[in-house]
CSV table of C-alpha atoms and ligand atoms in Angstrom, one decimal:
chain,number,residue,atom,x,y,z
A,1,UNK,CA,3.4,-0.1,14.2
A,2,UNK,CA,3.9,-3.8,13.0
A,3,UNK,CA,1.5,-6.3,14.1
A,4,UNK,CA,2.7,-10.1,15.1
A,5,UNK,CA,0.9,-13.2,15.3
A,6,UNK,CA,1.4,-16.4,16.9
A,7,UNK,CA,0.0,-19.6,17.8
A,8,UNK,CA,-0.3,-20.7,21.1
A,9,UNK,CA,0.9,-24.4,21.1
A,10,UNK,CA,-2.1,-26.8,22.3
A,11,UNK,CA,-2.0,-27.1,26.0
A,12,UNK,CA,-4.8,-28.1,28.9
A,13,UNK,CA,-4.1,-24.4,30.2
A,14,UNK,CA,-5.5,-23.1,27.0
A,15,UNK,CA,-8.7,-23.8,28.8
A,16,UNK,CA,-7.8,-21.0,31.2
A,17,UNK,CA,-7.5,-18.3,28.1
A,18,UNK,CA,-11.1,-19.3,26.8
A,19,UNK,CA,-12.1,-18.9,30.2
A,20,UNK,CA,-10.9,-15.5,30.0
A,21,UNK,CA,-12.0,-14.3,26.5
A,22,UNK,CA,-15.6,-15.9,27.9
A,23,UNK,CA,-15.6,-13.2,30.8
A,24,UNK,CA,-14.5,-10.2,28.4
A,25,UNK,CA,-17.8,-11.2,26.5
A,26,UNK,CA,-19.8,-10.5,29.3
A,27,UNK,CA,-18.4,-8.2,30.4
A,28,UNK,CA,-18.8,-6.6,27.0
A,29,UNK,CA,-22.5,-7.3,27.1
A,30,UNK,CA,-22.5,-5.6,30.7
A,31,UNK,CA,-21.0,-2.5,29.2
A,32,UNK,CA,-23.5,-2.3,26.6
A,33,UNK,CA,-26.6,-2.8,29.4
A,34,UNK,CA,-24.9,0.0,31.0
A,35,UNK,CA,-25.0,2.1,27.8
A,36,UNK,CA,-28.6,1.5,27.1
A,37,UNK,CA,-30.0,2.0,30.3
A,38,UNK,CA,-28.1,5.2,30.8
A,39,UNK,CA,-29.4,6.5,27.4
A,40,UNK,CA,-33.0,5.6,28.7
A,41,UNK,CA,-32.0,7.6,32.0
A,42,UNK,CA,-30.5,10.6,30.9
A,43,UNK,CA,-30.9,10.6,27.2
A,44,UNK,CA,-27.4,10.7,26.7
A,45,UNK,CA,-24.4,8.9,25.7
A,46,UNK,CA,-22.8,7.1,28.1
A,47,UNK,CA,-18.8,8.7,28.9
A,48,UNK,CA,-16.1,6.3,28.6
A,49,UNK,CA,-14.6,7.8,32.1
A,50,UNK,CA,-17.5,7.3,33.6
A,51,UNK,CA,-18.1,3.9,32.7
A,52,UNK,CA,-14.1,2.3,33.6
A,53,UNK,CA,-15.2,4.0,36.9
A,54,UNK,CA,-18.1,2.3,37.3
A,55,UNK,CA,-16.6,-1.4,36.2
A,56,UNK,CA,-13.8,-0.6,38.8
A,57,UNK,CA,-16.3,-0.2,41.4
A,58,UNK,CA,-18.6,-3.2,39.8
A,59,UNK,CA,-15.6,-5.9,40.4
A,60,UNK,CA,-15.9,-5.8,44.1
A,61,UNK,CA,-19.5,-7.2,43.8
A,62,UNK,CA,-19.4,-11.3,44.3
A,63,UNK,CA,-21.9,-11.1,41.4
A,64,UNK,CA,-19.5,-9.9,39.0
A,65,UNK,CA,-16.3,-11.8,39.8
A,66,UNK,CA,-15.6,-12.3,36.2
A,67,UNK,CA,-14.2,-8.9,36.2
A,68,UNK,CA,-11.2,-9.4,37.8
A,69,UNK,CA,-10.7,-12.8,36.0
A,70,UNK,CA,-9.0,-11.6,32.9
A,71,UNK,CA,-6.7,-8.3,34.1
A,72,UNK,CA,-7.8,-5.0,35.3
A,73,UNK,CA,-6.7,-3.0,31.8
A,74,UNK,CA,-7.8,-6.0,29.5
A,75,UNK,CA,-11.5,-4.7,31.2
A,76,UNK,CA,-10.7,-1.1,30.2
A,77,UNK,CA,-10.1,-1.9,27.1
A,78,UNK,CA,-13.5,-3.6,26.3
A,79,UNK,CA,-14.8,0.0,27.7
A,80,UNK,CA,-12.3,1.4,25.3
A,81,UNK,CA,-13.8,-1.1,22.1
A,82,UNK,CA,-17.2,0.0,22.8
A,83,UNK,CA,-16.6,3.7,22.4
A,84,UNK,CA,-14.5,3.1,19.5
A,85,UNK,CA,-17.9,1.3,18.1
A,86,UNK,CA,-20.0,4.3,19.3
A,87,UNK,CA,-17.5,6.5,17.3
A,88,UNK,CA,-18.0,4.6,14.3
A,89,UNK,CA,-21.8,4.9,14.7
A,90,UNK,CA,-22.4,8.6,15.7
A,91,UNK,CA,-19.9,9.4,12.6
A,92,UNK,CA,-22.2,7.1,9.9
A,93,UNK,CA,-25.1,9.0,11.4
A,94,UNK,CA,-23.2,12.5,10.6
A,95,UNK,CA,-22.5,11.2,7.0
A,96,UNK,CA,-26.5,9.7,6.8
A,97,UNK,CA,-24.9,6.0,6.5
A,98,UNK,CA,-28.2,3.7,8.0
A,99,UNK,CA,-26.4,1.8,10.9
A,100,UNK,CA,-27.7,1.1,14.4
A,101,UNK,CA,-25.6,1.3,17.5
A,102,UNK,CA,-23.5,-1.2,19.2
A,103,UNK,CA,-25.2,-4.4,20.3
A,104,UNK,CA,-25.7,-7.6,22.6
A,105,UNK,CA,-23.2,-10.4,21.5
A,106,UNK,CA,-23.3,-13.7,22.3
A,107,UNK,CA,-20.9,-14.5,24.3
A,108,UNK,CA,-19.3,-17.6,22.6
A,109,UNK,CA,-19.2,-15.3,19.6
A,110,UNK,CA,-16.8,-13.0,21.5
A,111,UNK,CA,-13.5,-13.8,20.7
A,112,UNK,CA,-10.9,-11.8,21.7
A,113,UNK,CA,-9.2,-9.4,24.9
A,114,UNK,CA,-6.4,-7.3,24.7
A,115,UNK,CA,-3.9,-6.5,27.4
A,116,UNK,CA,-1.5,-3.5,27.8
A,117,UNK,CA,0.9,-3.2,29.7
A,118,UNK,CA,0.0,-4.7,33.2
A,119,UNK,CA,-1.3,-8.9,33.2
A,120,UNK,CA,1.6,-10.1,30.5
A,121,UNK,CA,5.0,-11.3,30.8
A,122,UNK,CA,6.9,-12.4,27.4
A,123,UNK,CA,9.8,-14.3,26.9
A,124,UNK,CA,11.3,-13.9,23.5
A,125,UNK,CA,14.1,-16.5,24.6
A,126,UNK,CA,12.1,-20.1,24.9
A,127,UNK,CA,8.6,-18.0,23.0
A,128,UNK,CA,6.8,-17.9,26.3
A,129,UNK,CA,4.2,-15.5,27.2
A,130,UNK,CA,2.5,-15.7,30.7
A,131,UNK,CA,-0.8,-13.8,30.4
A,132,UNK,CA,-2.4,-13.1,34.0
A,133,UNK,CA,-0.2,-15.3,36.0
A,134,UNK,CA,-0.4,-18.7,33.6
A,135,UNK,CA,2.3,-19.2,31.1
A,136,UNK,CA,1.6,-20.3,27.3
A,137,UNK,CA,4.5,-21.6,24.7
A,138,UNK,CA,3.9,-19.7,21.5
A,139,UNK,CA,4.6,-21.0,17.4
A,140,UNK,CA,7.5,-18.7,16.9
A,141,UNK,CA,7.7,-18.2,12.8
A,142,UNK,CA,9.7,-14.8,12.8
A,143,UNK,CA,11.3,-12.5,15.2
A,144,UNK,CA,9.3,-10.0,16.9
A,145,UNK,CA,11.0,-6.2,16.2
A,146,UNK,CA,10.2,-3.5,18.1
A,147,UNK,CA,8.6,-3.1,21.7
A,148,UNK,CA,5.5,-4.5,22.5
A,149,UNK,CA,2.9,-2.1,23.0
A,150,UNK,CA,-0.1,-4.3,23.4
A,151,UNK,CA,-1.0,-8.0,23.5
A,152,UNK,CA,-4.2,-9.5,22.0
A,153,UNK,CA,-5.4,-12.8,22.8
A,154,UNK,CA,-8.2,-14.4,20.1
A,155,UNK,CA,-9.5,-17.5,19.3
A,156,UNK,CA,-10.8,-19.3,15.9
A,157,UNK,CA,-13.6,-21.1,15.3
A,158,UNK,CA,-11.3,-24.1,15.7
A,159,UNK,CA,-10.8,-23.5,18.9
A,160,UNK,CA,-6.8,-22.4,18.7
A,161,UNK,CA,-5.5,-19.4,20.8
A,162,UNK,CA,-3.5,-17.1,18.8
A,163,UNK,CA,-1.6,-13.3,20.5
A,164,UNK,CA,-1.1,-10.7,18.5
A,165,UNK,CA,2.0,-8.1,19.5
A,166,UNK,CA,1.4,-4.9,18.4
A,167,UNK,CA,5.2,-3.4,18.4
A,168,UNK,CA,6.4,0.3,17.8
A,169,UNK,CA,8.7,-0.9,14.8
A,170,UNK,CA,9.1,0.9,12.0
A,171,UNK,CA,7.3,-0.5,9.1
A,172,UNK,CA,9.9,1.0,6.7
A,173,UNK,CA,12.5,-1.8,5.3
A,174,UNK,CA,13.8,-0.2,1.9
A,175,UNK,CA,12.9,2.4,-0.1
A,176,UNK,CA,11.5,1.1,-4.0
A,177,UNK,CA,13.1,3.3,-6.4
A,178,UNK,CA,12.7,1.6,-10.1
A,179,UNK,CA,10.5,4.1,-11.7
A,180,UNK,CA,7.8,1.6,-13.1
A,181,UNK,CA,4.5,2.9,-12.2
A,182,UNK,CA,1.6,0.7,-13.2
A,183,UNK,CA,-2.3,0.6,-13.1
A,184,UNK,CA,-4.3,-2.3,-11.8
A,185,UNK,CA,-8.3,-2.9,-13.0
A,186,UNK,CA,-9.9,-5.6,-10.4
A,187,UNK,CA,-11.5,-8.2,-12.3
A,188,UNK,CA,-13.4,-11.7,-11.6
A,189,UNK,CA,-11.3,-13.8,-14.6
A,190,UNK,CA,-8.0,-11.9,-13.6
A,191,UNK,CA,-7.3,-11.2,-10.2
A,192,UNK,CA,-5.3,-7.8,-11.6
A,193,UNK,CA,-5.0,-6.6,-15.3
A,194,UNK,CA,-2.4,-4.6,-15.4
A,195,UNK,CA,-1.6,-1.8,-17.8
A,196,UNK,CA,2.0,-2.8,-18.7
A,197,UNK,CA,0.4,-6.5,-20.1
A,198,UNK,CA,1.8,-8.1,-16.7
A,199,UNK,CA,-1.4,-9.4,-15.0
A,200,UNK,CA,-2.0,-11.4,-12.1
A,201,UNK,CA,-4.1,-14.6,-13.1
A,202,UNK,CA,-6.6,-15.5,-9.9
A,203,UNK,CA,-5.4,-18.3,-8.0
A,204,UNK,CA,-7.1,-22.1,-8.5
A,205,UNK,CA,-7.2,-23.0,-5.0
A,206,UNK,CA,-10.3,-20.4,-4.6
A,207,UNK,CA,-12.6,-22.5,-6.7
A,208,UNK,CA,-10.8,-26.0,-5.9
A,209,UNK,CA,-11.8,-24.8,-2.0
A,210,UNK,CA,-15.3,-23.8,-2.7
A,211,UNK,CA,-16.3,-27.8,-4.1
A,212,UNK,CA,-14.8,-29.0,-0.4
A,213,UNK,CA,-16.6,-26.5,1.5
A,214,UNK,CA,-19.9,-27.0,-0.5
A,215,UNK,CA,-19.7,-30.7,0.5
A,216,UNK,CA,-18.8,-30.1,4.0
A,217,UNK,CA,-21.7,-27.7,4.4
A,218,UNK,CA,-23.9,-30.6,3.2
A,219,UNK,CA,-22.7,-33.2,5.1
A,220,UNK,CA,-23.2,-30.9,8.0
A,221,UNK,CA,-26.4,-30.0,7.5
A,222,UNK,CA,-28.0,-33.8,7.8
A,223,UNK,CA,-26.3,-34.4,11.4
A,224,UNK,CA,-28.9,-34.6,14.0
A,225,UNK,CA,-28.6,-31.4,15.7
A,226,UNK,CA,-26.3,-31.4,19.6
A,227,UNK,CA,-24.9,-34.8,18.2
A,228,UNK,CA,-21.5,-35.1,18.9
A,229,UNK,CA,-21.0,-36.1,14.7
A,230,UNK,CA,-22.4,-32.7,13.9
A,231,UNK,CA,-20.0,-31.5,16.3
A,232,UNK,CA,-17.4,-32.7,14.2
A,233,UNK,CA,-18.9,-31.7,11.1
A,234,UNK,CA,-18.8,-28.1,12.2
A,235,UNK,CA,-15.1,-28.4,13.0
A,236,UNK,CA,-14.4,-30.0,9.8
A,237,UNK,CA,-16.4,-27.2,8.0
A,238,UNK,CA,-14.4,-24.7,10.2
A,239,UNK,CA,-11.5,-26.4,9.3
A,240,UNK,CA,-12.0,-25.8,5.4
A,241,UNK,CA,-13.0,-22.3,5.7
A,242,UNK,CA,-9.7,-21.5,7.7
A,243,UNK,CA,-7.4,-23.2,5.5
A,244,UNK,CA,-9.3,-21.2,2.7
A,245,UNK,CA,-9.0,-17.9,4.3
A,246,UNK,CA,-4.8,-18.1,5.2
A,247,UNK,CA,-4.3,-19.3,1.5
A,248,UNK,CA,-5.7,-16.2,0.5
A,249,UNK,CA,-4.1,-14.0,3.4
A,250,UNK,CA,-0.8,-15.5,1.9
A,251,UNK,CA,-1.6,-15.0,-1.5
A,252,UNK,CA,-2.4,-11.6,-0.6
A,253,UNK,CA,1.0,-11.0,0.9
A,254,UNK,CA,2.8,-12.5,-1.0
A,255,UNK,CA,1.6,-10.7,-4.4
A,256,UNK,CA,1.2,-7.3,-2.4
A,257,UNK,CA,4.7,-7.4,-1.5
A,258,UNK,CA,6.2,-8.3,-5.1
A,259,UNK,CA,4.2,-5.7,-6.5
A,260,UNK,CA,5.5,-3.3,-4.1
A,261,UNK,CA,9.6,-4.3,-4.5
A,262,UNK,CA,8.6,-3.8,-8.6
A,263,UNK,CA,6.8,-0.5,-8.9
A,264,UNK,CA,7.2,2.7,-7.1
A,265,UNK,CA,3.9,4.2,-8.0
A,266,UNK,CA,0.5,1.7,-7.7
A,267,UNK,CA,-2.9,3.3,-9.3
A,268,UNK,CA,-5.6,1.2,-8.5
A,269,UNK,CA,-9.5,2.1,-8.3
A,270,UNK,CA,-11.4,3.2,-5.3
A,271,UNK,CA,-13.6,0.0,-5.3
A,272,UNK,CA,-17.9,0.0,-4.4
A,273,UNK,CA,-17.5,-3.3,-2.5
A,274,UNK,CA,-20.7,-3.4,-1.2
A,275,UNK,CA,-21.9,-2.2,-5.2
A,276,UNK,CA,-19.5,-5.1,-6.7
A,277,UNK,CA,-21.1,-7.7,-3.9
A,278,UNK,CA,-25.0,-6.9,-5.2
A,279,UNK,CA,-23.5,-7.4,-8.8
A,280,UNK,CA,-21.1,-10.6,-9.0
A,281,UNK,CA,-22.2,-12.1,-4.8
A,282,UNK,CA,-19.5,-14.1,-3.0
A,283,UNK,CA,-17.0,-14.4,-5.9
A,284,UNK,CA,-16.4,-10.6,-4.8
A,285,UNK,CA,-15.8,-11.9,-1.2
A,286,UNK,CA,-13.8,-15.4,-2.6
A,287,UNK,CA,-11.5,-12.7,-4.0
A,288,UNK,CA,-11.2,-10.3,-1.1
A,289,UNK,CA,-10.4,-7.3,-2.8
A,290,UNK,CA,-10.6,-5.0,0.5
A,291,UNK,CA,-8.2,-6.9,2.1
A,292,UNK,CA,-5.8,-6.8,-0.8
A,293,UNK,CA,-6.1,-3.3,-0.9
A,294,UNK,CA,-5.6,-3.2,2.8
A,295,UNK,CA,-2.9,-5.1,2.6
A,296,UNK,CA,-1.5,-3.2,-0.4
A,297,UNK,CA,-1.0,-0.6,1.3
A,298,UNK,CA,0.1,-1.5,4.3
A,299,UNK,CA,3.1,-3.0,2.3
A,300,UNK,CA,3.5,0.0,0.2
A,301,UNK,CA,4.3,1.9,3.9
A,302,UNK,CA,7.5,-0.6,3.6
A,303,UNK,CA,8.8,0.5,0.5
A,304,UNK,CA,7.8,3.5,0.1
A,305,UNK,CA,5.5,3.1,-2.5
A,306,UNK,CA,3.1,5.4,-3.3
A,307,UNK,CA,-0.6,3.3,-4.0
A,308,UNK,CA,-3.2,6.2,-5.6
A,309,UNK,CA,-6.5,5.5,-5.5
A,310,UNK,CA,-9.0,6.5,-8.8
A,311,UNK,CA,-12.3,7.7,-8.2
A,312,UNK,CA,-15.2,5.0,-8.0
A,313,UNK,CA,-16.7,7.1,-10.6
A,314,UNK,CA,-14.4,7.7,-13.0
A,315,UNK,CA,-15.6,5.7,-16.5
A,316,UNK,CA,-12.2,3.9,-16.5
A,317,UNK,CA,-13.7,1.3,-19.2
A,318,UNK,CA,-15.4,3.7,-21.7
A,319,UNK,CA,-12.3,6.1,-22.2
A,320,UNK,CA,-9.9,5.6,-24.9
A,321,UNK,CA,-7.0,5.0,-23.5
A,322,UNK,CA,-5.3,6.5,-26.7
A,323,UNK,CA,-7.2,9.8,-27.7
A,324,UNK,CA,-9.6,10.2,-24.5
A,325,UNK,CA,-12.8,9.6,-26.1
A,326,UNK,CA,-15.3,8.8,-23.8
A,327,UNK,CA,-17.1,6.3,-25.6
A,328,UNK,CA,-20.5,5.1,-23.3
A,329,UNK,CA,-21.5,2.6,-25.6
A,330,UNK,CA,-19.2,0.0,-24.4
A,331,UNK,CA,-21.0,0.5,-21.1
A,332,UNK,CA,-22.2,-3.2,-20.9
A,333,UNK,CA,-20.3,-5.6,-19.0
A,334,UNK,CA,-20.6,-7.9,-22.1
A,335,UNK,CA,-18.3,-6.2,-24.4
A,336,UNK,CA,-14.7,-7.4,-23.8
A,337,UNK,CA,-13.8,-5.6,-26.9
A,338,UNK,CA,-13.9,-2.5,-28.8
A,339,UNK,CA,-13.1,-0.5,-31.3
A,340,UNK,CA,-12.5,3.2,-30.7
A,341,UNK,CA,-15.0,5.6,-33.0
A,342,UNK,CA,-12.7,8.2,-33.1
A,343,UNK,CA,-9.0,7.3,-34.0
A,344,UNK,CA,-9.6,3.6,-34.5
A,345,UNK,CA,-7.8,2.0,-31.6
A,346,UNK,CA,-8.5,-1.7,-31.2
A,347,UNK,CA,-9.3,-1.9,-26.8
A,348,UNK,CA,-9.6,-5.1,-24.4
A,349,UNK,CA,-11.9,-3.7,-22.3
A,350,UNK,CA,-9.9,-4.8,-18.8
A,351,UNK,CA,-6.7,-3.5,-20.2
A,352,UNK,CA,-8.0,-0.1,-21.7
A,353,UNK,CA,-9.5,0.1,-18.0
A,354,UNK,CA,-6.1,-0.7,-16.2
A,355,UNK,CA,-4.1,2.2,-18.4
A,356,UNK,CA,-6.8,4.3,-18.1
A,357,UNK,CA,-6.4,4.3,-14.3
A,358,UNK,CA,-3.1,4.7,-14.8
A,359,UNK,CA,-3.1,7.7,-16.2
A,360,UNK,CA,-5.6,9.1,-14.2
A,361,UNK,CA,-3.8,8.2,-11.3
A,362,UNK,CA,-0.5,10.7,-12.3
A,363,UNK,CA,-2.7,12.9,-13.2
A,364,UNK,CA,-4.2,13.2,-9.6
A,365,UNK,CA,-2.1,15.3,-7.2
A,366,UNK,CA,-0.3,13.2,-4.9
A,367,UNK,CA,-3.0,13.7,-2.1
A,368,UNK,CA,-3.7,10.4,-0.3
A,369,UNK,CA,0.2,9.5,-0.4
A,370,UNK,CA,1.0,6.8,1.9
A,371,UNK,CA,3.8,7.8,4.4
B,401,ZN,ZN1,-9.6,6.6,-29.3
């Protein structure tokens, strides 16, 4: 499965897709009515069956018209979303995560619909996809392989229209075969240190960004509020966080793919994001470290690199990477340095970290492989 995604090219029928998305959001909040006052009823959680029935049998109501506006399986599959957030939910209770069930969204927060295979027409020729009987011209960067199995339509904050093509390609391209195998330690000053001396430095434009942002967010806040100049504050604001968030994507990609034509075996730790956030706040987020392990591994699937994940609580920075002293002194972030009490080994902390997962990494049997 390899996802694609375009831009729709800026057109006055655009209007017709928001249109759309707006009507999935209520219905959304419809379905989740539905759910609550059936558990109210019956005590019980509300079947997905049973509810598609229902919102097939709802549409011929005048009252909700806005069900047949945006394609008979796009409405299915908000049904579908909302019992894939259920899911979610009833397994956090199992494992005693505190969560509450799916909720009301406002509707100009809801973003997205997703079509199958009924409602959607594409033209890979002149990059034309009609969605629901209107055609759309799409931004086409790269070539789409495989069949499309779905189609996602989803807005920004901007107000742009983008699809996503969900295709059954394979994600494999070639197979890495060089024998390096390398350990990464996450860090705030270096994006990676790596155990072979070749880190990755975090990139400027992170904190070059976050000076724009914080003046945009000022200027924002002194428009007079449903003025059209805070209007355009907000879009300018919008603007910069966007621009921020595909540098990163690319930078993500970018690095995530080198990394993955270089080594054949990754060992990185299983992070504590939400542990990391309380400690160091948004420069954890700035960094996106989830997404760059996401996206680590998703490009591993191409190469056929195997990424290995070390246990959050293995003391990666306290062992010595040369004997295997455990050495819990060195416990405080502050030390960047060390010197090893039992055979003497000079350490930089980040680096002793990064071989230290390294090792532990081959050590590990190959359980969480990626295919
Ligand atoms: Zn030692």
């Amino acid at each position: 499965m390899r996802t694609f995604c375009f831009k729709l090219y800026k057109s006055e029928h655009n209007a017709k897709l928001h249109r759309q998305i707006n009507a999935a959001g209520l219905t959304f909040n419809h379905c989740i009515a539905l759910h609550k006052r059936y558990y109210k009823l019956f005590g019980k959680y509300l079947n997905q069956n049973k509810l598609k029935k229902h919102l097939t049998r709802l549409k011929k109501i005048a009252k909700f018209k806005y069900l047949s506006e945006f394609g008979s399986q796009a409405v299915q599959d908000v049904a579908e979303r909302i019992d894939r957030a259920f899911d979610l939910f009833f397994g956090n209770i199992k494992r005693k995560v505190r969560c509450s069930p799916p909720k009301f969204k406002k509707v100009r927060r809801y973003k997205s619909f997703t079509l199958k295979q009924a409602g959607r027409k594409l033209d890979e020729e002149t990059h034309t996809i009609t969605i629901n009987g209107q055609s759309y011209r799409y931004f086409q960067s790269r070539r789409i392989s495989g069949k499309v199995k779905t189609v996602t339509v989803k807005s920004d904050s901007l107000g742009d229209i983008y699809v996503y093509f969900v295709t059954d390609a394979k994600n494999f391209e070639v197979e890495t075969r060089t024998g390096k195998r390398v350990g990464f330690d996450f860090g705030l000053k270096k994006f990676l240190t790596a155990s072979n001396g070749r880190d990755v430095v975090s990139p400027l434009f992170f904190a070059k960004n976050s000076v724009a942002i914080r003046s945009a967010c000022k200027n924002l806040s002194r428009k007079r509020n449903g003025s059209n100049n805070r209007k355009r504050a907000r879009l300018k604001l919008a603007r910069l966080y966007k621009k921020s968030a595909n540098q990163r994507h690319d930078f993500h990609f970018k690095l995530a793919r080198r990394l993955c034509l270089e080594y054949d075996t990754i060992c990185i730790e299983d992070l504590n994001l939400k542990g990391m956030q309380k400690l160091y706040g948004r420069k954890i987020s700035d960094l996106g470290f989830g997404n760059f392990v996401n996206i680590l591994k998703y490009e591993a699937s191409k190469f056929g690199t195997i990424i290995r994940e070390v246990g959050r609580y293995f003391a990666s920075s306290q062992i010595c990477g040369c004997c295997g002293e455990k050495n819990p002194q060195v416990k405080d972030l502050k030390i960047r340095q060390w010197i090893c009490p039992n055979c003497g080994a000079e350490h930089d902390r980040d680096r002793n970290a990064a071989i230290n997962i390294l090792q532990a990494g081959l050590r590990q049997r190959p359980l969480r492989e990626t295919p």
